[in-house]
Amino acid sequence: MLSLKLPQLLQVHQVFWEDGIMSGYRRPTSSALDCVLSSFQMTNETVNIWTHFLPTWYFLWRLLALAGGPGFRAEPYHWPLLVFMLPACLYPFASCCAHTFSSMSPRARHICYFLDYGALSLYSLGCAFPYAAYSMPASWLHGRLHQFFVPAAALNSFLCTGLSCYSRFLELESPGLSKVLRTAAFAYPFLFDNLPLFYRLGLCWGRGHSCGQEALSTSHGYHLFCALLTGFLFASHLPERLAPGRFDYIGHSHQLFHICAVLGTHFQLEAVLADMGSRRAWLATQEPALGLAGTVATLVLAVAGNLLIIAAFTASLLRAPSTCPLLQGGPLEGGTQAKQQ
């Protein structure tokens, strides 16, 4: 009879470690099968895997439910929403795969997260399409910012992927700079994408129900709150920094970060649907900002550009000698031991 043995877990002194996470590490030279099996074993990555694997299917279900509606795909008004839903399904799946297979080797770990960052960058671009189509303030419609909003978001996705991938090369020598670059790489596209919402929020602040089509739904507020909480968790490494070893398996910041990110995407979808419905009659009197040809061209160029950036960083990683500190996946040595002490 075929029997499968669950992989052995390692302690903090046996591997490169995350702040405040003391145990539950997988062997950094695991096989692909061991990686898959580890998702059914309690490790410090198990909750990370499942908190993005399950939401992948939820967003895919929402996508199929929306796309299967009568006449939904045939109507150009709905296309920006469908474009948003594609990377909303992709990014949690890419994250799930990265957390699952990142322990195959040091090189595999970095490449997995390169792809994870690329998916997040495409998600930031995907957010720009419905915001440009449904959420623009009236005074911005057909202005310069509106016209270049989606192309600028595509350029932002290149910056996001490039900076976040580059930050991995600085993790050992300059961990603080690495964290700053990676945080900035994702904070900037978020701030840019949400400029229409921030402007509408400023217009409606204190005006109650007299805001007309500029009013934000409750879902917008929930989305922005979840995004703020997501950024805080990513940057702070709380609560595990306050009690190292206490939250190794359940409750550490990256797990909470995943949950807040998924909740934020859910509320963002609901907010987009609210804007689509409440502003449709008004938007019908306006000319569309980006047609099908422009949408497809922007998406194709963005995907190709991000894949080229990832390929460039991957090639650089593959050319690096195995003695490079970035590729040491075994027990801590040298400077990292000093850090532990």
PDB file of C-alpha atoms in Angstrom, residues 52 55-56 59-60 63 84-97 115-116 118-123 303 307:
ATOM      1  CA  HIS A  52      -5.559  32.555  -0.697  1.00  0.00           C
ATOM      2  CA  PRO A  55     -10.672  32.883  -2.048  1.00  0.00           C
ATOM      3  CA  THR A  56      -9.370  32.067  -5.541  1.00  0.00           C
ATOM      4  CA  PHE A  59     -13.611  35.125  -6.933  1.00  0.00           C
ATOM      5  CA  LEU A  60     -13.717  32.652  -9.822  1.00  0.00           C
ATOM      6  CA  LEU A  63     -16.540  35.989 -12.192  1.00  0.00           C
ATOM      7  CA  PHE A  84     -10.920  43.645 -13.046  1.00  0.00           C
ATOM      8  CA  MET A  85     -12.150  40.175 -12.107  1.00  0.00           C
ATOM      9  CA  LEU A  86      -9.437  38.318 -14.054  1.00  0.00           C
ATOM     10  CA  PRO A  87      -6.453  39.538 -11.962  1.00  0.00           C
ATOM     11  CA  ALA A  88      -8.664  39.411  -8.843  1.00  0.00           C
ATOM     12  CA  CYS A  89      -8.782  35.637  -9.443  1.00  0.00           C
ATOM     13  CA  LEU A  90      -5.119  35.458 -10.484  1.00  0.00           C
ATOM     14  CA  TYR A  91      -3.372  37.179  -7.576  1.00  0.00           C
ATOM     15  CA  PRO A  92      -4.629  34.925  -4.743  1.00  0.00           C
ATOM     16  CA  PHE A  93      -3.875  31.844  -6.852  1.00  0.00           C
ATOM     17  CA  ALA A  94      -0.333  33.063  -7.606  1.00  0.00           C
ATOM     18  CA  SER A  95       0.174  33.820  -3.917  1.00  0.00           C
ATOM     19  CA  CYS A  96      -1.089  30.369  -2.941  1.00  0.00           C
ATOM     20  CA  CYS A  97       1.335  28.723  -5.392  1.00  0.00           C
ATOM     21  CA  LEU A 115       5.524  35.671 -10.118  1.00  0.00           C
ATOM     22  CA  ASP A 116       3.483  36.561  -7.030  1.00  0.00           C
ATOM     23  CA  GLY A 118       3.751  40.205 -11.040  1.00  0.00           C
ATOM     24  CA  ALA A 119       0.225  38.992 -10.325  1.00  0.00           C
ATOM     25  CA  LEU A 120      -0.244  41.736  -7.721  1.00  0.00           C
ATOM     26  CA  SER A 121       1.004  44.304 -10.219  1.00  0.00           C
ATOM     27  CA  LEU A 122      -1.537  43.117 -12.784  1.00  0.00           C
ATOM     28  CA  TYR A 123      -4.217  43.333 -10.096  1.00  0.00           C
ATOM     29  CA  VAL A 303       1.204  41.247 -19.268  1.00  0.00           C
ATOM     30  CA  LEU A 307       6.655  38.855 -17.829  1.00  0.00           C
TER      31      LEU A 307
END
